[in-house]
Amino acid sequence: MARSAQPVGISAWAGAAVAALVLTVIAVPLGAVMLRADASSGLGPADWAAVRFTVGQAFLSALFSVGLAIPVARALARRNFRGRSALIALMGAPFILPVIVAVLGLLTVFGRQGALSEILRLFGLPGVEIYGLHGVVLAHVFFNLPLAVRLILQGWLAIPVERFRLAATLGFSSRDIGRHMERPMLRNVLPGAFLVIFLICTTSFAVALTLGGGPRATTVELAIYQAFLFDFDLGRAALLGVVQVAICVIAGVFVLWVATPNAIGTGLDQPVERWDGQSRAARLLDGAFITAAALFLLLPLTAVVLRGAGAIATMPPSIWVAALRSIALSLVTASVAVGMALPMAMLIARGRARGFLETIGALSIAVSPLVIGTGLFLILRPIAGPTDMALPVTGLVNALAALPFVLRALVPAVEQAEAGYGRVALSLGLSGPNYLRHVLLPRLRRPLGFGAGLAAALSMGDLGVITLFAAPQQGTLPLEMYRLMGSYRTDDAQGAALLLLVLSLAIFWIFDRGGRVNAAV
Amino acid sequence: MKTPLIASGLILAAGMASADTPVLTIYTYDSFTSDWGPGPAVEAAFEETCGCDLQFVGAGDGASLLARLRLEGDSTDADIVLGLDTNLIAAARETGLFADHGVDASNLTLPVAWQDDQFLPFDWGYFAFIHDTDMQNVPTSFTELAESDARIVIQDPRSSTPGLGLLMWVKYVYGDAAEAVWEALADNIVTVTPGWSEAYGLFLEGEADMVLSYTTSPAYHLIAEEDDTRTAALFDAGHYLQIEVAAMVEGSDHADLARDFLAFMLTPAFQSVIPTTNWMYPAALPASDLPEGFDTLIQPQPGLIFTPEEAAALRDEALEEWRAALSQ
């Protein structure tokens, strides 16, 4: 009913236009690379092995990330303690770190001379060996657990407090609450979270290879690099790009088939307060989950901070200039991403071609930045010099890459607002801009702030397509950091990594904070 | 708001420069153009005499450089491409995009003879395994390394120049037995990284006893960090060479200027910048003119290298052997 409550207006057309834009920006560059290709060798057995490994490791990584995130998110949803919001913000940091920085941070805990190995050796046990499939999954969980926790936590906080109050009145136990309120919510939230993380992991390249221990751990993305840079077989690179799209579409269809629409209902927008889970055992359990997750995520980050601290004052000036450039870029990215996501989320919430739209929204993480970047390069070069376009193109591509995350955060909130208030709004004659301003936006502040912060932070840390376009004087902060690392300047690179970490977190925090009206998260 | 301002400032500056002086565009790899690379000093020195504006365009690493040039084809803006290595020369020549340089290369100081009408070397290095000076039983060959329990990190030949160099090194020394050598090495290889930076980072992190790099790597630690605890392992059979080259693009609008640059490239003004910025050996500078500290480096004998054509012909086979041996 609520679906038809609002007439199809400008927002729906805008949503459709954004979806079309996303499809265009992915399909046209793919096509351009194919057109430019000479004879291609097609996909060989090694490529198919890469596909199998890619899907397998991504499945395991998403499974563990989401599985471990459930108890952590639940604990965070029902506990209130000092520093909780700071902890949640900090825990999000691994997601935005450049890969190599995060890997080196992980090694300080799980490496041969890492803390864990040292402790085991104290007890006469052999040290841990991180290299192999388990290492790949461990690193992917490190990157994606925070995202999973945040997405699931959003779901928890979206359960209206009136429900919990009613449950308390009816004398519900934790188990009853789980069955009647939490499980339906999880059924709604988990498939989307799983899909997003699965897709992120399918484009993994450096993590998979570095920690995978050898050519066994070849992913589709590496096969694309090989096709493009080693064999200059553009046809095969584009074909592999199509394979990535196919993986995304299949996973998307599967996930949407599993997911159910939200059936929670709405309340009066008050902060969550829980009456259940106050037993000693429940408190201890929640405390243990929060502590374990915090240690797992924060110890490697601490190592990054400690190493960078010594070098940050003596870094070359080009780093600071690059940092300014990255900040500007991330602000543009955030506004473009949110501007695209909102109409699309409203269209998805109306239920029209929902699966199709969600899959389009997810495509941009699943497709190789190298293929898209190359395609854009081929298309745009006749029009203007690549260096003139480096920042606009990077901004657009980064915004597209952030779109799925912003959508994930927005869609459930829009659905809920429309389901709960759409009819009231209609009966009051609220529509169009007024409806947006008085009904929808106030209810979307939290996911909008979260989404914008995530998009901005992701853009800060992303190397993306800028490498193909940037002139030496135009590097972003992560690019400069890689340049430092590539010239033995490890100390300066660690300083740059710390700066990147601080800036990303700050920019995320500012947006996220701005979106939190009732400071409950 | 800053970005468009900066960008329009740059465009304006570029436009003004091109109004009265010719612009020589050089495509090179990223690290060459960074503030701490050879780029700035080379640019300043050449612009002093050329009456031109030298502009570098960075494009990832050597392989991305060639890919970019192939994407652009005849319409490329490059006058010179600087930073390909011998493993890329055959593919680069095949594009037909390069012109003969016509520069006298008789003063080259490479450890091997060089004869090529299009590609002119500007620096070179020996591949080698770097280790800490306190390492015991340092291997002197790949077979000794395979028998030892030393842990090594290497780079993937599909995405990294040193990785491909190592592939060629093993192929050069062992020929048809290369696959067996890789199989024996498999349990020494901790992991294979996409690029040099990751591998070197893992080594510095203590994840491995040795890392594939260059014999000149210890010079960086010694000169820039005053750290003499890193050294390179000397392999008896000799070390494979990387020779980095530059070439001018056929049909460049500034052919004379490009040729002048290639000639300048072999003069001390360019060559003396290389050792402590690119951390490689200059291609035309006597050993006596190298900075202090370079005399402490190991001196491999002999330097090994396939011709570009041999390297191109062997590449796919060697890669298949590598992958088969390490995928088990």
CSV table of C-alpha atoms in Angstrom, one decimal, chain B residues 30-251:
chain,number,residue,atom,x,y,z
B,30,ASP,CA,56.0,7.2,-11.6
B,31,SER,CA,58.9,7.0,-9.3
B,32,PHE,CA,61.2,8.7,-11.8
B,33,THR,CA,59.2,11.9,-11.6
B,34,SER,CA,58.6,12.1,-7.8
B,35,ASP,CA,60.2,14.8,-5.8
B,36,TRP,CA,62.8,12.4,-4.5
B,37,GLY,CA,63.4,10.7,-7.9
B,38,PRO,CA,65.8,11.8,-10.7
B,39,GLY,CA,63.1,13.8,-12.5
B,40,PRO,CA,63.4,17.3,-10.9
B,41,ALA,CA,67.2,17.4,-11.2
B,42,VAL,CA,67.2,16.1,-14.7
B,43,GLU,CA,64.5,18.6,-15.8
B,44,ALA,CA,66.4,21.6,-14.3
B,45,ALA,CA,69.7,20.6,-15.9
B,46,PHE,CA,68.2,20.0,-19.4
B,47,GLU,CA,66.1,23.2,-19.3
B,48,GLU,CA,69.2,25.2,-18.6
B,49,THR,CA,70.5,24.6,-22.1
B,50,CYS,CA,67.6,23.5,-24.3
B,51,GLY,CA,65.4,26.6,-24.4
B,52,CYS,CA,62.5,24.3,-23.9
B,53,ASP,CA,60.0,23.2,-21.3
B,54,LEU,CA,60.5,19.6,-20.3
B,55,GLN,CA,57.4,17.9,-19.0
B,56,PHE,CA,57.3,14.5,-17.4
B,57,VAL,CA,54.1,12.4,-17.5
B,58,GLY,CA,54.1,9.6,-15.0
B,59,ALA,CA,52.4,6.3,-15.9
B,60,GLY,CA,52.6,3.7,-13.2
B,61,ASP,CA,55.6,1.3,-13.8
B,62,GLY,CA,57.4,0.2,-16.9
B,63,ALA,CA,54.7,-2.2,-18.0
B,64,SER,CA,51.9,0.4,-17.6
B,65,LEU,CA,54.1,2.9,-19.5
B,66,LEU,CA,54.2,0.6,-22.5
B,67,ALA,CA,50.4,-0.2,-22.2
B,68,ARG,CA,49.6,3.5,-22.1
B,69,LEU,CA,51.7,4.0,-25.2
B,70,ARG,CA,49.9,1.2,-27.0
B,71,LEU,CA,46.5,2.5,-26.0
B,72,GLU,CA,47.4,5.9,-27.5
B,73,GLY,CA,49.1,4.6,-30.6
B,74,ASP,CA,50.0,7.1,-33.3
B,75,SER,CA,48.2,9.9,-31.5
B,76,THR,CA,50.4,9.8,-28.5
B,77,ASP,CA,51.6,13.1,-27.0
B,78,ALA,CA,54.9,11.6,-26.0
B,79,ASP,CA,58.1,12.7,-27.6
B,80,ILE,CA,60.2,10.4,-25.6
B,81,VAL,CA,59.5,7.2,-23.6
B,82,LEU,CA,61.9,6.7,-20.7
B,83,GLY,CA,61.8,3.7,-18.4
B,84,LEU,CA,61.2,0.5,-20.4
B,85,ASP,CA,63.5,-2.4,-19.7
B,86,THR,CA,65.0,-5.1,-21.8
B,87,ASN,CA,62.0,-7.4,-21.2
B,88,LEU,CA,59.7,-4.9,-22.7
B,89,ILE,CA,61.8,-3.8,-25.7
B,90,ALA,CA,60.7,-6.5,-28.1
B,91,ALA,CA,57.0,-5.6,-27.6
B,92,ALA,CA,57.8,-1.9,-27.7
B,93,ARG,CA,59.7,-2.3,-31.0
B,94,GLU,CA,56.8,-4.3,-32.4
B,95,THR,CA,54.5,-1.3,-32.0
B,96,GLY,CA,56.5,0.5,-34.7
B,97,LEU,CA,56.1,3.7,-32.7
B,98,PHE,CA,59.8,4.4,-32.1
B,99,ALA,CA,62.4,6.2,-34.2
B,100,ASP,CA,66.2,5.6,-34.5
B,101,HIS,CA,68.0,7.7,-32.0
B,102,GLY,CA,71.2,8.3,-33.9
B,103,VAL,CA,73.1,9.1,-30.7
B,104,ASP,CA,76.7,8.0,-30.2
B,105,ALA,CA,76.6,5.4,-27.5
B,106,SER,CA,80.3,4.6,-27.3
B,107,ASN,CA,80.7,5.8,-23.7
B,108,LEU,CA,78.3,3.3,-22.2
B,109,THR,CA,79.6,1.7,-19.0
B,110,LEU,CA,77.2,-1.4,-19.0
B,111,PRO,CA,78.8,-4.7,-18.0
B,112,VAL,CA,77.6,-6.1,-21.3
B,113,ALA,CA,77.9,-4.9,-24.9
B,114,TRP,CA,74.9,-2.8,-26.2
B,115,GLN,CA,73.9,-2.3,-29.7
B,116,ASP,CA,70.4,-1.0,-30.5
B,117,ASP,CA,69.4,1.7,-33.0
B,118,GLN,CA,66.2,2.7,-31.1
B,119,PHE,CA,66.6,2.0,-27.4
B,120,LEU,CA,69.3,3.8,-25.4
B,121,PRO,CA,70.2,2.7,-21.9
B,122,PHE,CA,70.1,5.3,-19.1
B,123,ASP,CA,70.7,3.0,-16.0
B,124,TRP,CA,71.0,-0.6,-15.0
B,125,GLY,CA,71.3,-2.9,-12.1
B,126,TYR,CA,71.8,-6.5,-11.0
B,127,PHE,CA,68.9,-8.4,-9.5
B,128,ALA,CA,69.9,-9.9,-6.2
B,129,PHE,CA,68.5,-11.3,-2.9
B,130,ILE,CA,68.9,-8.8,-0.1
B,131,HIS,CA,69.4,-10.0,3.5
B,132,ASP,CA,70.6,-8.9,6.9
B,133,THR,CA,74.3,-9.0,7.5
B,134,ASP,CA,73.8,-11.3,10.5
B,135,MET,CA,72.2,-14.1,8.3
B,136,GLN,CA,74.0,-17.4,8.6
B,137,ASN,CA,74.8,-19.7,5.7
B,138,VAL,CA,74.0,-17.3,3.0
B,139,PRO,CA,73.3,-19.3,-0.2
B,140,THR,CA,75.5,-18.8,-3.2
B,141,SER,CA,73.1,-20.3,-5.8
B,142,PHE,CA,69.5,-21.1,-6.4
B,143,THR,CA,70.0,-24.7,-5.6
B,144,GLU,CA,71.7,-23.9,-2.3
B,145,LEU,CA,68.9,-21.5,-1.6
B,146,ALA,CA,66.4,-24.3,-2.3
B,147,GLU,CA,68.1,-26.7,0.0
B,148,SER,CA,68.3,-24.3,2.8
B,149,ASP,CA,65.4,-23.3,5.0
B,150,ALA,CA,65.8,-19.6,4.2
B,151,ARG,CA,62.5,-17.8,3.8
B,152,ILE,CA,62.3,-15.5,0.7
B,153,VAL,CA,59.7,-13.1,-0.7
B,154,ILE,CA,59.5,-12.6,-4.4
B,155,GLN,CA,57.4,-10.6,-6.8
B,156,ASP,CA,54.8,-11.8,-9.3
B,157,PRO,CA,56.3,-11.8,-12.8
B,158,ARG,CA,52.9,-11.0,-14.3
B,159,SER,CA,52.6,-7.6,-12.4
B,160,SER,CA,56.2,-6.7,-11.5
B,161,THR,CA,59.4,-6.0,-13.3
B,162,PRO,CA,61.8,-7.6,-10.7
B,163,GLY,CA,59.5,-10.6,-10.6
B,164,LEU,CA,59.9,-11.0,-14.4
B,165,GLY,CA,63.6,-10.4,-14.0
B,166,LEU,CA,63.8,-13.3,-11.5
B,167,LEU,CA,61.9,-15.6,-13.9
B,168,MET,CA,64.5,-14.8,-16.6
B,169,TRP,CA,67.4,-15.2,-14.2
B,170,VAL,CA,66.4,-18.8,-13.3
B,171,LYS,CA,65.6,-19.5,-16.9
B,172,TYR,CA,69.0,-18.2,-18.0
B,173,VAL,CA,71.0,-20.2,-15.5
B,174,TYR,CA,69.0,-23.5,-15.6
B,175,GLY,CA,67.3,-23.6,-19.0
B,176,ASP,CA,65.1,-26.7,-19.3
B,177,ALA,CA,65.7,-27.5,-15.6
B,178,ALA,CA,64.1,-24.2,-14.5
B,179,GLU,CA,60.8,-25.8,-13.6
B,180,ALA,CA,62.5,-28.3,-11.3
B,181,VAL,CA,64.4,-25.4,-9.6
B,182,TRP,CA,61.2,-23.6,-9.0
B,183,GLU,CA,59.6,-26.7,-7.5
B,184,ALA,CA,62.6,-27.0,-5.2
B,185,LEU,CA,62.3,-23.3,-4.3
B,186,ALA,CA,58.5,-23.5,-3.6
B,187,ASP,CA,58.9,-24.2,0.1
B,188,ASN,CA,61.3,-21.3,0.6
B,189,ILE,CA,58.9,-18.8,-0.9
B,190,VAL,CA,56.9,-17.3,1.9
B,191,THR,CA,54.7,-15.4,-0.6
B,192,VAL,CA,54.6,-13.7,-3.9
B,193,THR,CA,53.6,-10.1,-4.0
B,194,PRO,CA,52.1,-8.0,-6.8
B,195,GLY,CA,54.9,-5.4,-6.7
B,196,TRP,CA,58.4,-4.5,-5.4
B,197,SER,CA,57.1,-2.3,-2.6
B,198,GLU,CA,55.0,-5.0,-0.9
B,199,ALA,CA,57.8,-7.5,-1.0
B,200,TYR,CA,60.4,-5.1,0.3
B,201,GLY,CA,58.0,-4.0,3.0
B,202,LEU,CA,57.4,-7.6,4.1
B,203,PHE,CA,61.2,-8.1,4.3
B,204,LEU,CA,61.7,-5.0,6.4
B,205,GLU,CA,58.9,-6.3,8.6
B,206,GLY,CA,60.9,-9.4,9.3
B,207,GLU,CA,58.5,-11.8,7.4
B,208,ALA,CA,61.4,-13.2,5.4
B,209,ASP,CA,65.1,-13.7,5.5
B,210,MET,CA,65.7,-12.5,1.9
B,211,VAL,CA,63.9,-10.4,-0.7
B,212,LEU,CA,64.4,-10.1,-4.4
B,213,SER,CA,65.7,-6.6,-5.2
B,214,TYR,CA,68.9,-5.1,-6.6
B,215,THR,CA,72.5,-5.3,-5.6
B,216,THR,CA,72.3,-1.5,-5.1
B,217,SER,CA,69.5,-1.7,-2.5
B,218,PRO,CA,72.0,-1.8,0.4
B,219,ALA,CA,73.4,1.5,-0.9
B,220,TYR,CA,70.2,3.2,-0.1
B,221,HIS,CA,70.2,2.0,3.5
B,222,LEU,CA,73.9,2.9,3.9
B,223,ILE,CA,73.8,6.4,2.3
B,224,ALA,CA,70.3,7.6,3.1
B,225,GLU,CA,69.8,5.9,6.4
B,226,GLU,CA,73.4,5.2,7.6
B,227,ASP,CA,72.3,1.6,8.2
B,228,ASP,CA,75.0,-0.9,7.1
B,229,THR,CA,73.1,-4.0,8.2
B,230,ARG,CA,71.7,-4.9,4.8
B,231,THR,CA,73.6,-6.6,2.1
B,232,ALA,CA,73.1,-8.6,-1.1
B,233,ALA,CA,73.8,-12.4,-1.6
B,234,LEU,CA,76.4,-13.1,-4.3
B,235,PHE,CA,75.4,-16.0,-6.6
B,236,ASP,CA,78.3,-17.8,-8.2
B,237,ALA,CA,76.6,-18.3,-11.6
B,238,GLY,CA,76.2,-14.6,-12.1
B,239,HIS,CA,73.3,-12.2,-11.7
B,240,TYR,CA,70.6,-11.2,-14.2
B,241,LEU,CA,70.7,-7.6,-15.4
B,242,GLN,CA,68.0,-5.1,-15.7
B,243,ILE,CA,68.8,-2.4,-18.2
B,244,GLU,CA,66.4,0.6,-18.4
B,245,VAL,CA,66.1,2.4,-21.7
B,246,ALA,CA,64.6,5.4,-23.4
B,247,ALA,CA,63.6,6.0,-27.0
B,248,MET,CA,62.2,8.8,-29.1
B,249,VAL,CA,58.8,8.5,-30.7
B,250,GLU,CA,58.5,8.4,-34.5
B,251,GLY,CA,56.8,11.5,-35.8
